[in-house]
Every structure is written in structure tokens, then in C-alpha cells.
Short mmCIF file of C-alpha atoms and ligand atoms in Angstrom, two decimals:
data_model
loop_
_atom_site.label_atom_id
_atom_site.label_comp_id
_atom_site.label_asym_id
_atom_site.label_seq_id
_atom_site.Cartn_x
_atom_site.Cartn_y
_atom_site.Cartn_z
CA MET V 14 -24.06 8.11 -3.14
CA ASN V 15 -21.57 5.30 -3.81
CA LYS V 16 -21.87 2.18 -1.64
CA SER V 17 -18.38 0.85 -2.15
CA ILE V 18 -15.14 2.54 -3.14
CA ALA V 19 -11.61 1.44 -3.91
CA ILE V 20 -8.60 3.52 -2.90
CA LEU V 21 -5.43 2.81 -4.86
CA GLY V 22 -2.00 4.40 -5.06
CA ALA V 23 -1.39 5.66 -8.59
CA GLN V 24 2.41 6.12 -8.33
CA TRP V 25 5.14 4.13 -6.54
CA GLY V 26 3.35 3.94 -3.20
CA ASP V 27 3.56 6.35 -0.26
CA GLU V 28 1.03 8.68 -1.88
CA GLY V 29 -0.79 9.12 1.43
CA LYS V 30 -3.38 6.35 1.12
CA GLY V 31 -3.49 5.58 4.85
CA LYS V 32 -4.73 9.04 5.73
CA ILE V 33 -7.43 8.98 3.04
CA VAL V 34 -8.57 5.45 3.89
CA ASP V 35 -8.83 6.55 7.50
CA LEU V 36 -10.81 9.63 6.45
CA LEU V 37 -13.24 7.77 4.20
CA THR V 38 -13.72 4.71 6.38
CA GLU V 39 -15.35 7.01 8.89
CA LYS V 40 -18.35 6.78 6.58
CA SER V 41 -18.08 3.04 6.02
CA GLU V 42 -18.86 -0.14 7.87
CA ALA V 43 -15.96 -2.24 6.61
CA VAL V 44 -12.54 -1.91 5.04
CA VAL V 45 -10.82 -4.64 3.09
CA ARG V 46 -7.15 -5.12 2.25
CA PHE V 47 -6.59 -7.36 -0.74
CA GLN V 48 -2.87 -7.45 -1.63
CA GLY V 49 0.62 -6.90 -0.29
CA GLY V 50 1.59 -7.62 3.27
CA HIS V 51 3.46 -5.86 6.05
CA ASN V 52 5.69 -4.22 3.44
CA ALA V 53 3.10 -1.43 3.40
CA GLY V 54 3.40 1.52 5.75
CA HIS V 55 0.26 3.55 6.22
CA THR V 56 0.76 6.60 8.39
CA ILE V 57 -2.26 8.14 10.07
CA VAL V 58 -2.21 11.26 12.25
CA VAL V 59 -5.16 11.82 14.57
CA GLU V 60 -5.00 14.69 17.06
CA ASN V 61 -1.26 14.98 16.51
CA LYS V 62 -0.77 11.30 17.34
CA LYS V 63 0.93 9.25 14.64
CA THR V 64 0.01 5.59 14.06
CA ILE V 65 1.79 3.52 11.42
CA LEU V 66 -0.02 0.42 10.20
CA HIS V 67 1.62 -2.18 8.01
CA LEU V 68 -0.81 -5.05 7.75
CA ILE V 69 -4.06 -4.25 9.50
CA PRO V 70 -6.45 -2.12 7.40
CA SER V 71 -6.30 1.60 8.16
CA GLY V 72 -9.98 1.60 9.21
CA ILE V 73 -9.02 0.04 12.55
CA LEU V 74 -8.78 3.49 14.16
CA HIS V 75 -12.56 3.87 13.87
CA ASN V 76 -14.13 1.80 16.65
CA ASP V 77 -17.09 0.35 14.80
CA VAL V 78 -15.47 -0.41 11.44
CA LYS V 79 -14.85 -4.05 10.51
CA CYS V 80 -11.39 -4.73 9.09
CA ILE V 81 -10.94 -7.59 6.67
CA ILE V 82 -7.70 -9.06 5.36
CA GLY V 83 -8.47 -10.75 2.05
CA ASN V 84 -6.88 -13.82 0.46
CA GLY V 85 -4.61 -11.69 -1.74
CA VAL V 86 -2.66 -10.49 1.29
CA VAL V 87 0.43 -12.44 2.37
CA LEU V 88 0.14 -12.75 6.11
CA SER V 89 2.94 -12.77 8.66
CA LEU V 90 1.44 -13.90 11.96
CA ASP V 91 4.47 -12.51 13.81
CA ALA V 92 3.88 -9.08 12.23
CA LEU V 93 0.14 -9.34 12.96
CA SER V 94 0.82 -10.10 16.58
CA ASP V 95 3.26 -7.15 16.91
CA GLU V 96 0.81 -4.77 15.28
CA ILE V 97 -2.12 -5.87 17.45
CA GLU V 98 0.06 -5.35 20.51
CA VAL V 99 0.89 -1.77 19.47
CA LEU V 100 -2.79 -1.03 18.81
CA GLN V 101 -3.81 -2.50 22.15
CA LYS V 102 -1.26 -0.31 23.92
CA ASN V 103 -3.07 2.61 22.30
CA ASN V 104 -6.42 1.30 23.60
CA ILE V 105 -7.59 0.12 20.19
CA ASP V 106 -9.26 -3.26 20.47
CA VAL V 107 -9.25 -5.40 17.33
CA ASN V 108 -11.25 -8.29 18.75
CA GLY V 109 -14.53 -8.86 16.97
CA ARG V 110 -13.49 -6.29 14.34
CA LEU V 111 -10.56 -7.93 12.58
CA PHE V 112 -11.26 -10.79 10.17
CA ILE V 113 -8.78 -12.77 8.09
CA SER V 114 -9.42 -14.89 5.02
CA ASP V 115 -8.70 -18.60 5.47
CA ASN V 116 -6.95 -18.49 2.10
CA CYS V 117 -4.26 -15.95 3.03
CA PRO V 118 -0.82 -17.37 2.22
CA LEU V 119 1.48 -17.15 5.23
CA ILE V 120 4.80 -15.35 5.29
CA LEU V 121 7.12 -17.57 7.33
CA PRO V 122 10.49 -16.57 8.82
CA VAL V 123 12.13 -18.59 6.05
CA HIS V 124 10.60 -16.24 3.43
CA ILE V 125 12.10 -13.24 5.18
CA ALA V 126 15.51 -14.90 5.27
CA LEU V 127 15.26 -15.76 1.55
CA ASP V 128 14.22 -12.20 0.64
CA GLN V 129 17.17 -10.73 2.51
CA ALA V 130 19.70 -13.30 1.30
CA ARG V 131 18.73 -12.68 -2.30
CA GLU V 132 18.99 -8.96 -2.01
CA GLN V 133 22.38 -9.27 -0.42
CA LYS V 134 23.62 -11.57 -3.17
CA LYS V 135 22.35 -9.22 -5.88
CA GLY V 136 24.45 -6.40 -4.42
CA LYS V 137 24.20 -3.29 -6.56
CA GLU V 138 21.54 -4.95 -8.75
CA LYS V 139 19.15 -5.42 -5.82
CA ILE V 140 15.45 -4.57 -6.11
CA GLY V 141 15.54 -2.68 -2.83
CA THR V 142 12.75 -4.75 -1.27
CA THR V 143 11.47 -4.07 2.21
CA GLY V 144 13.03 -7.38 3.28
CA ARG V 145 9.73 -8.62 4.70
CA GLY V 146 9.54 -11.88 2.73
CA ILE V 147 6.82 -10.66 0.39
CA GLY V 148 8.28 -12.01 -2.88
CA PRO V 149 9.20 -15.49 -1.60
CA ALA V 150 5.77 -15.88 0.08
CA TYR V 151 3.96 -15.06 -3.18
CA GLU V 152 6.27 -17.42 -5.06
CA ASP V 153 5.27 -20.23 -2.72
CA LYS V 154 1.61 -19.41 -3.31
CA ILE V 155 2.06 -19.68 -7.08
CA SER V 156 4.19 -22.81 -6.83
CA ARG V 157 1.42 -24.36 -4.69
CA ARG V 158 3.92 -25.04 -1.96
CA GLY V 159 2.59 -22.31 0.34
CA ILE V 160 0.81 -22.66 3.65
CA ARG V 161 -2.44 -20.77 4.07
CA PHE V 162 -3.98 -19.41 7.23
CA GLY V 163 -6.78 -22.00 7.10
CA ASP V 164 -4.21 -24.82 6.86
CA LEU V 165 -3.35 -24.24 10.50
CA ALA V 166 -6.59 -25.97 11.47
CA ASN V 167 -5.28 -29.36 10.33
CA GLN V 168 -2.19 -30.12 12.39
CA GLN V 169 -1.24 -33.38 10.69
CA ASN V 170 -1.33 -31.88 7.18
CA LEU V 171 0.34 -28.73 8.39
CA HIS V 172 3.35 -30.62 9.67
CA GLU V 173 3.78 -32.45 6.37
CA LYS V 174 3.41 -29.30 4.31
CA LEU V 175 5.79 -27.38 6.48
CA LYS V 176 8.37 -30.15 6.28
CA GLU V 177 8.22 -30.15 2.50
CA LEU V 178 8.42 -26.36 2.30
CA LEU V 179 11.29 -25.98 4.75
CA GLU V 180 13.34 -28.85 3.35
CA TYR V 181 13.15 -27.18 -0.06
CA HIS V 182 14.09 -23.70 1.13
CA ASN V 183 16.63 -24.86 3.70
CA PHE V 184 18.53 -26.60 0.91
CA ILE V 185 18.78 -23.34 -1.01
CA LEU V 186 19.56 -21.25 2.05
CA LYS V 187 22.36 -23.57 3.11
CA ASN V 188 23.88 -24.53 -0.20
CA TYR V 189 23.31 -21.48 -2.36
CA TYR V 190 23.20 -18.54 0.05
CA ASN V 191 25.33 -20.00 2.80
CA CYS V 192 22.81 -18.92 5.44
CA GLU V 193 21.27 -20.31 8.60
CA ILE V 194 18.48 -22.82 8.10
CA PHE V 195 15.09 -23.11 9.85
CA ASP V 196 14.00 -25.75 12.30
CA ILE V 197 10.77 -27.52 11.35
CA GLU V 198 9.54 -28.17 14.90
CA GLU V 199 10.20 -24.63 16.06
CA THR V 200 8.39 -23.10 13.08
CA TYR V 201 5.52 -25.57 13.52
CA GLN V 202 5.07 -24.78 17.22
CA ASN V 203 5.20 -21.05 16.54
CA LEU V 204 2.45 -21.37 13.92
CA LEU V 205 0.27 -23.43 16.23
CA SER V 206 0.63 -20.99 19.08
CA HIS V 207 -0.39 -18.12 16.79
CA TYR V 208 -3.32 -20.16 15.51
CA ASP V 209 -4.54 -20.64 19.03
CA VAL V 210 -4.76 -16.88 19.45
CA TYR V 211 -6.03 -15.93 15.99
CA LYS V 212 -8.33 -18.78 14.96
CA ASN V 213 -11.37 -16.73 15.87
CA TYR V 214 -10.41 -14.16 13.21
CA LEU V 215 -10.71 -16.70 10.40
CA ILE V 216 -13.45 -16.17 7.81
CA ASP V 217 -14.51 -17.32 4.36
CA ALA V 218 -13.90 -13.80 3.01
CA PRO V 219 -15.88 -13.76 -0.27
CA LEU V 220 -19.05 -14.95 1.49
CA TYR V 221 -18.46 -12.68 4.45
CA ILE V 222 -18.03 -9.61 2.23
CA GLU V 223 -21.00 -10.56 0.07
CA GLN V 224 -23.13 -10.67 3.20
CA LEU V 225 -22.03 -7.13 4.05
CA PHE V 226 -23.07 -6.01 0.56
CA LEU V 227 -26.42 -7.77 0.90
CA ASN V 228 -26.96 -5.94 4.18
CA ASN V 229 -26.34 -2.63 2.39
CA LYS V 230 -23.11 -1.89 4.23
CA LYS V 231 -20.65 0.65 2.88
CA ILE V 232 -17.25 -0.85 2.09
CA VAL V 233 -13.80 0.57 1.36
CA PHE V 234 -11.17 -1.48 -0.49
CA GLU V 235 -7.75 -0.34 0.64
CA GLY V 236 -4.82 -0.71 -1.75
CA ALA V 237 -1.22 -0.96 -0.64
CA GLN V 238 1.86 0.22 -2.57
CA GLY V 239 1.11 1.85 -5.94
CA SER V 240 0.24 1.05 -9.55
CA LEU V 241 3.81 1.50 -10.79
CA LEU V 242 4.91 -1.27 -8.41
CA ASP V 243 2.37 -3.75 -9.85
CA ILE V 244 3.93 -7.14 -10.67
CA ASP V 245 2.41 -7.07 -14.19
CA HIS V 246 2.05 -3.39 -15.03
CA GLY V 247 4.80 -1.74 -13.00
CA THR V 248 8.46 -1.04 -13.71
CA TYR V 249 9.39 -4.75 -13.72
CA PRO V 250 11.59 -6.20 -12.24
CA PHE V 251 11.70 -3.26 -9.79
CA VAL V 252 8.22 -3.98 -8.49
CA THR V 253 6.49 -5.68 -5.60
CA SER V 254 5.05 -9.18 -6.04
CA SER V 255 1.33 -8.46 -6.06
CA ASN V 256 -1.23 -6.79 -8.32
CA THR V 257 -1.49 -3.32 -6.88
CA THR V 258 -3.79 -2.25 -9.72
CA ILE V 259 -7.55 -2.64 -9.85
CA GLY V 260 -7.67 -6.36 -10.73
CA GLY V 261 -6.02 -7.18 -7.41
CA ILE V 262 -9.22 -6.19 -5.61
CA PHE V 263 -11.25 -8.91 -7.26
CA THR V 264 -8.75 -11.76 -7.10
CA GLY V 265 -7.52 -10.65 -3.69
CA SER V 266 -10.86 -10.46 -1.92
CA GLY V 267 -13.19 -12.62 -3.99
CA ILE V 268 -15.77 -10.02 -4.93
CA SER V 269 -17.30 -9.25 -8.28
CA PRO V 270 -16.05 -6.26 -10.35
CA LYS V 271 -19.66 -5.06 -10.34
CA ARG V 272 -19.34 -4.38 -6.62
CA VAL V 273 -16.94 -1.42 -6.82
CA ASP V 274 -18.84 1.79 -7.54
CA TYR V 275 -16.04 4.35 -7.44
CA THR V 276 -12.24 4.06 -7.71
CA LEU V 277 -10.11 6.78 -6.17
CA ALA V 278 -6.54 7.38 -7.37
CA ILE V 279 -4.26 8.68 -4.66
CA VAL V 280 -1.78 10.96 -6.38
CA LYS V 281 0.97 12.82 -4.58
CA ALA V 282 1.49 16.34 -5.99
CA TYR V 283 5.07 15.31 -6.83
CA THR V 284 6.69 11.87 -7.13
CA THR V 285 8.63 9.61 -4.76
CA ARG V 286 9.99 6.10 -4.94
CA VAL V 287 11.83 3.82 -2.51
CA GLY V 288 14.10 1.06 -3.69
CA SER V 289 15.76 0.70 -7.07
CA GLY V 290 14.36 1.12 -10.57
CA PRO V 291 13.63 3.75 -13.19
CA PHE V 292 12.36 7.17 -12.13
CA VAL V 293 12.29 9.61 -15.05
CA THR V 294 11.59 12.81 -13.08
CA GLU V 295 13.96 12.09 -10.20
CA LEU V 296 15.75 15.18 -8.86
CA PHE V 297 19.30 15.16 -7.58
CA ASP V 298 19.44 18.90 -6.86
CA GLU V 299 18.32 21.28 -4.13
CA ASN V 300 14.67 20.94 -5.21
CA GLY V 301 14.79 17.19 -4.55
CA LYS V 302 16.17 17.88 -1.08
CA ILE V 303 13.42 20.40 -0.37
CA LEU V 304 10.73 17.89 -1.41
CA SER V 305 12.33 15.24 0.80
CA GLU V 306 12.56 17.53 3.82
CA ARG V 307 9.23 19.31 3.53
CA GLY V 308 7.44 16.05 2.65
CA HIS V 309 9.22 14.01 5.38
CA GLU V 310 9.99 11.47 2.68
CA PHE V 311 11.32 8.59 4.70
CA GLY V 312 9.85 5.08 4.40
CA ALA V 313 7.23 4.27 7.04
CA THR V 314 8.27 0.60 7.01
CA THR V 315 12.05 0.68 6.59
CA GLY V 316 12.94 4.29 7.39
CA ARG V 317 14.81 4.54 4.07
CA GLU V 318 15.10 7.92 2.41
CA ARG V 319 12.69 8.13 -0.52
CA ARG V 320 13.90 9.33 -3.90
CA CYS V 321 12.03 12.52 -4.89
CA GLY V 322 11.09 14.20 -8.17
CA TRP V 323 8.51 16.32 -9.97
CA LEU V 324 5.07 15.03 -10.84
CA ASP V 325 5.18 12.62 -13.80
CA LEU V 326 1.93 12.90 -15.74
CA VAL V 327 3.07 10.43 -18.40
CA ALA V 328 3.42 7.62 -15.85
CA LEU V 329 0.19 8.73 -14.17
CA LYS V 330 -1.78 8.68 -17.40
CA ARG V 331 -0.83 5.04 -17.79
CA SER V 332 -2.02 4.28 -14.25
CA ILE V 333 -5.30 5.97 -15.00
CA ILE V 334 -5.83 3.93 -18.15
CA ILE V 335 -5.06 0.63 -16.41
CA ASN V 336 -7.20 1.27 -13.33
CA GLY V 337 -10.06 3.23 -14.88
CA PHE V 338 -10.06 5.61 -11.94
CA THR V 339 -13.20 7.65 -11.28
CA GLY V 340 -11.50 10.52 -9.47
CA ILE V 341 -8.29 11.70 -7.85
CA CYS V 342 -7.25 12.66 -4.38
CA LEU V 343 -4.25 14.97 -4.74
CA THR V 344 -2.09 14.68 -1.63
CA LYS V 345 0.71 16.69 -0.06
CA LEU V 346 -0.02 19.75 -2.17
CA ASP V 347 1.19 21.88 0.75
CA VAL V 348 4.71 20.42 0.35
CA LEU V 349 5.01 22.58 -2.80
CA ASP V 350 4.15 25.80 -0.92
CA THR V 351 7.63 27.34 -0.92
CA PHE V 352 8.75 26.67 -4.51
CA PRO V 353 9.06 29.73 -6.80
CA LYS V 354 8.79 27.38 -9.81
CA ILE V 355 7.14 23.96 -10.01
CA LYS V 356 7.61 21.52 -12.88
CA VAL V 357 5.42 18.75 -14.24
CA CYS V 358 6.51 16.13 -16.76
CA ILE V 359 4.15 16.00 -19.75
CA GLU V 360 6.21 13.93 -22.20
CA TYR V 361 9.27 11.66 -22.39
CA LYS V 362 11.92 12.16 -25.04
CA ASP V 363 14.62 9.45 -25.15
CA ASN V 364 13.58 8.56 -21.61
CA LYS V 365 14.21 12.11 -20.43
CA PRO V 366 11.39 14.28 -19.06
CA ILE V 367 9.94 17.22 -20.98
CA TYR V 368 8.56 19.63 -18.41
CA LYS V 369 5.90 22.26 -18.26
CA GLU V 370 6.79 24.92 -15.72
CA TYR V 371 4.42 26.69 -13.32
CA GLU V 372 4.76 29.72 -11.09
CA GLY V 373 4.69 28.58 -7.46
CA TRP V 374 2.01 30.08 -5.18
CA GLN V 375 4.53 30.66 -2.36
CA LYS V 376 1.84 30.83 0.31
CA SER V 377 0.91 28.35 2.99
CA LEU V 378 -2.04 26.16 2.02
CA SER V 379 -2.37 24.96 5.56
CA GLY V 380 -5.85 25.34 7.05
CA ILE V 381 -7.62 25.97 3.72
CA LYS V 382 -10.93 24.10 3.63
CA LYS V 383 -12.54 25.35 0.42
CA TYR V 384 -11.31 25.09 -3.16
CA SER V 385 -12.28 28.71 -3.78
CA ASP V 386 -9.86 29.83 -1.04
CA LEU V 387 -6.82 28.35 -2.80
CA PRO V 388 -4.36 30.77 -4.40
CA ASP V 389 -4.97 31.19 -8.16
CA LYS V 390 -1.56 29.75 -8.99
CA ALA V 391 -2.40 26.56 -7.09
CA LYS V 392 -5.71 26.35 -8.97
CA ILE V 393 -3.86 26.54 -12.29
CA TYR V 394 -1.60 23.65 -11.23
CA ILE V 395 -4.60 21.57 -10.13
CA LYS V 396 -6.72 22.30 -13.22
CA ASP V 397 -3.85 21.44 -15.57
CA ILE V 398 -3.39 18.05 -13.89
CA GLU V 399 -7.13 17.37 -14.25
CA ASN V 400 -7.10 18.39 -17.91
CA PHE V 401 -4.10 16.22 -18.73
CA LEU V 402 -5.40 13.15 -16.88
CA GLU V 403 -9.01 13.72 -17.95
CA ILE V 404 -10.52 12.83 -14.59
CA PRO V 405 -11.61 15.12 -11.76
CA ILE V 406 -9.66 15.88 -8.60
CA ASP V 407 -12.30 15.23 -5.95
CA ILE V 408 -10.20 15.69 -2.80
CA ILE V 409 -7.09 17.71 -2.02
CA SER V 410 -5.06 16.85 1.04
CA ASN V 411 -3.18 19.86 2.42
CA GLY V 412 -1.62 18.51 5.60
CA PRO V 413 -1.01 15.23 7.46
CA GLY V 414 -3.95 15.54 9.90
CA ARG V 415 -7.27 13.76 9.45
CA GLU V 416 -9.08 17.09 9.02
CA GLU V 417 -6.62 18.76 6.64
CA ASN V 418 -8.50 18.29 3.38
CA ILE V 419 -10.42 20.19 0.74
CA ILE V 420 -13.39 18.08 -0.32
CA ILE V 421 -14.41 19.15 -3.81
CA ASN V 422 -16.83 16.34 -4.56
CA LYS V 423 -18.50 14.26 -1.82
CA PHE V 424 -18.69 10.86 -3.45
CA PHE V 425 -19.03 8.55 -0.42
P1 IMP B 1410 8.80 -5.76 -1.59
O1 IMP B 1410 7.36 -5.42 -1.75
O2 IMP B 1410 9.28 -5.72 -0.17
O3 IMP B 1410 9.17 -7.04 -2.28
O4 IMP B 1410 9.64 -4.61 -2.33
C1 IMP B 1410 9.61 -4.46 -3.74
C2 IMP B 1410 9.61 -2.98 -4.11
O5 IMP B 1410 8.40 -2.38 -3.69
C3 IMP B 1410 10.73 -2.17 -3.45
O6 IMP B 1410 11.13 -1.14 -4.35
C4 IMP B 1410 10.04 -1.55 -2.25
O7 IMP B 1410 10.67 -0.36 -1.83
C5 IMP B 1410 8.67 -1.27 -2.85
N1 IMP B 1410 7.64 -1.19 -1.82
C6 IMP B 1410 7.06 -2.20 -1.14
N2 IMP B 1410 6.13 -1.73 -0.29
C7 IMP B 1410 6.11 -0.41 -0.44
C8 IMP B 1410 5.32 0.65 0.12
O8 IMP B 1410 4.43 0.44 0.96
N3 IMP B 1410 5.59 1.89 -0.31
C9 IMP B 1410 6.52 2.16 -1.26
N4 IMP B 1410 7.26 1.23 -1.83
C10 IMP B 1410 7.06 -0.05 -1.42
#
């Protein structure tokens, strides 16, 4: 059995990773997030109760699982504090279970203001970001201007760094965007007060994770967003600012590529996207509306309506090549239950989709636990996807609940 697995979105995010991470972390001792920030929205339903996590790894709902935020994550301490509060209200204690890399770059309020000011200025050309400051925080990391979680330990240095950072951004905010500027002392005090609360969470993540491996612990690496939003390999410039593909695990947590035994692609049985950018199979007709309604396709972070379309195997094939996935978890298959015809894109011609059409099964898949119990028409759809992508579908998710799955291959 595999000791460590990676779970990555293979489309534009919102494939249903949160649910699957939650399901598979039940068998693990630790879960690691390695990129993105609180732009993510991982929805988990346990006993009809919905929890949406943005920053804290989805394993937190299992009492004895350690949750690690790796250096590749951009960390908003305000968002962390809000999320911990929500969890605590639901009797989930994070103390002694949540660990944060000292190298995490911080998202400051100024980054959020910059993100939003830019989007506003771009008008119709906007990226459609979540407005959480993700891009500006990563830019500061790369420019070596950023402040990292571990920097909060040294107050003197912190003040100097913060002054330099805010003077730079305040100039742009005031003179270019005509926006409010940020007070150095106020930001400084806010950071220190957070540090007081969260300093015990600080770890040297690569060594901490290595120790878990040496102690034979089972580990899940939890991706956020999806491959097509990758800063290098996605639909640039309509992407997020991190590596959502496989390489992000290694740079974003400090482990060796040899450590990941199995990589699971989370693939929604159709396609959605939030924000701007190309989307070859997007539907503007009644079918798109049905997908949106049956799939409850509204952003978990921003509440925005997601754009919906048929499954795009051309884009997926590319994701599979880049990530080298071992297997697939096909999610939200039940959303297709009512369609008399279902289409799948198998080729692009002049940037337009060429579809293969399938007969819909027009039966409820809800409650099915075994592959053999699926309607034949659903099996044809599933087998064709496997054949085209040339990797096995190991799990099918047929409902939002933790238990609503068909496990075809137990790999963890
Ligand atoms: P940012 O990550 O907020 O900078 O947004 C950049 C793009 O990534 C926008 O199109 C967002 O809608 C998209 N995005 C960011 N996070 C998520 C997510 O968790 N699910 C789906 N799309 C996302």
C-alpha cells in the first residue's frame, strides 16, 4: 500500500478535492498544503454538516491528523485566525495539530488592497481573482521584499522590513491607484499580536515532514486550485500565482520527489471555471444552466457563479502529461444523472470543441457503492474517459457526503 499520496485538481479548481482529501486523510497521519492561500475553498460535508476551509488543510476534521502548512503557501494571519475561530465554534481544536512553516510568505492587508485595486483598474480585462491578495504576496516573495512567518520572531528586523515594504506599496496605492494607504505601526502591531498567538505553530517544515516519513507515517499532500490555473502551465495570464501542478509539492513543502508514491487527479465529470480566461467547452445554453444548478456551481470562497461546460479531455490529457498522475478520482458524476445526451470534447479545431456524444443513463447514481451496480451507460462514459486519458479511474464520487463514493481501487 502507498505511504504517501498527492491529491491535485486536474482542471480549473473546484473539482471536489476537499471531500476526497477528507476521505483519504482518515487513513493518514498528516496532511500537507504546499501552495495557494485562502483563495481556495474546500467544501466538506460530514453528516449533512457543511464546513468550508480556505487555508487550513482539509484533514483538520479528523481529530488525530496533523495539518501542515508548507512554505509554498501564502499565509494571511487574519484569515487563519478567522478560520480557527470557526473551527473552534464547531468543537474542532487545532492546537497541537496545526503546524506552519517558518518560511511561509505572509499576505498582508496591503496585498489584498493591491489585488483589488488592480482588478478594478483592469475593468473588463480583469483576471477575476478572488481578491485575497494572493498575486501581490507571491510577487513580494519573488522580489525578496516579502515578510515570512518566521520573520515575526525578530521584532527589530520586522519593523525595518515592514517599513520598506509598505513605503513601496503605499506609493503605488496612493499615486497610481488613488487608494487608501496602510499605516506601518498598525500593521506591525497586528502582526505581533498574531505572532503571540501562533508562534507555537511554527516549524521547520522539511525536517518536520522528513521525521514523519522516517517514523513510517502516512502523509497526504493536498493541492489547491487546479492544473489549468498553474502560473507556468495554466491558461496564462488567467491563472493563479502558484504552481498548482506536481512540482509545487516539492518546492512548496521541501520534500524529495521520491517521497510521493501515488498522485491522484481529481477530475470533475464535466468542467467549471471561475474568473476570466479561455474555456473551450463552455456552455451558454440550458445544459450549462442544468450543470450549474444540479452541481451547485457557486464559488466556495467568493460565492461567484461558476462557468460550466462539458468535460474537456484535450485539456485534461495535458494535465495528465504534466503531472504524471497515477489514477483519477472522477467527481460529481451524479450531476449528469438527468441528461438524455452527454458530450465530451476529444479534439479542438480552430479552438472550437469537437465532441463525442453519449447516451445519458437518466437514473439516479445516488447510494451506489459498487462499480458493478452502475448503469451500463455510465460505465461506457467512465471507460471511454479512462481509455482516452490512459490512466485508471480509481474512485468515483457520486454525492457530496463523505460516504458517497465508489472505491474501485484501494490505493491508500
Ligand atoms: P487568485 O488566485 O485569487 O489570484 O485568482 C486567480 C484565478 O484563479 C481566478 O480566475 C480565480 O477565480 C482562480 N481561483 C483561485 N482560487 C481558486 C479556487 O480555489 N477554485 C477555483 N478557482 C480559483
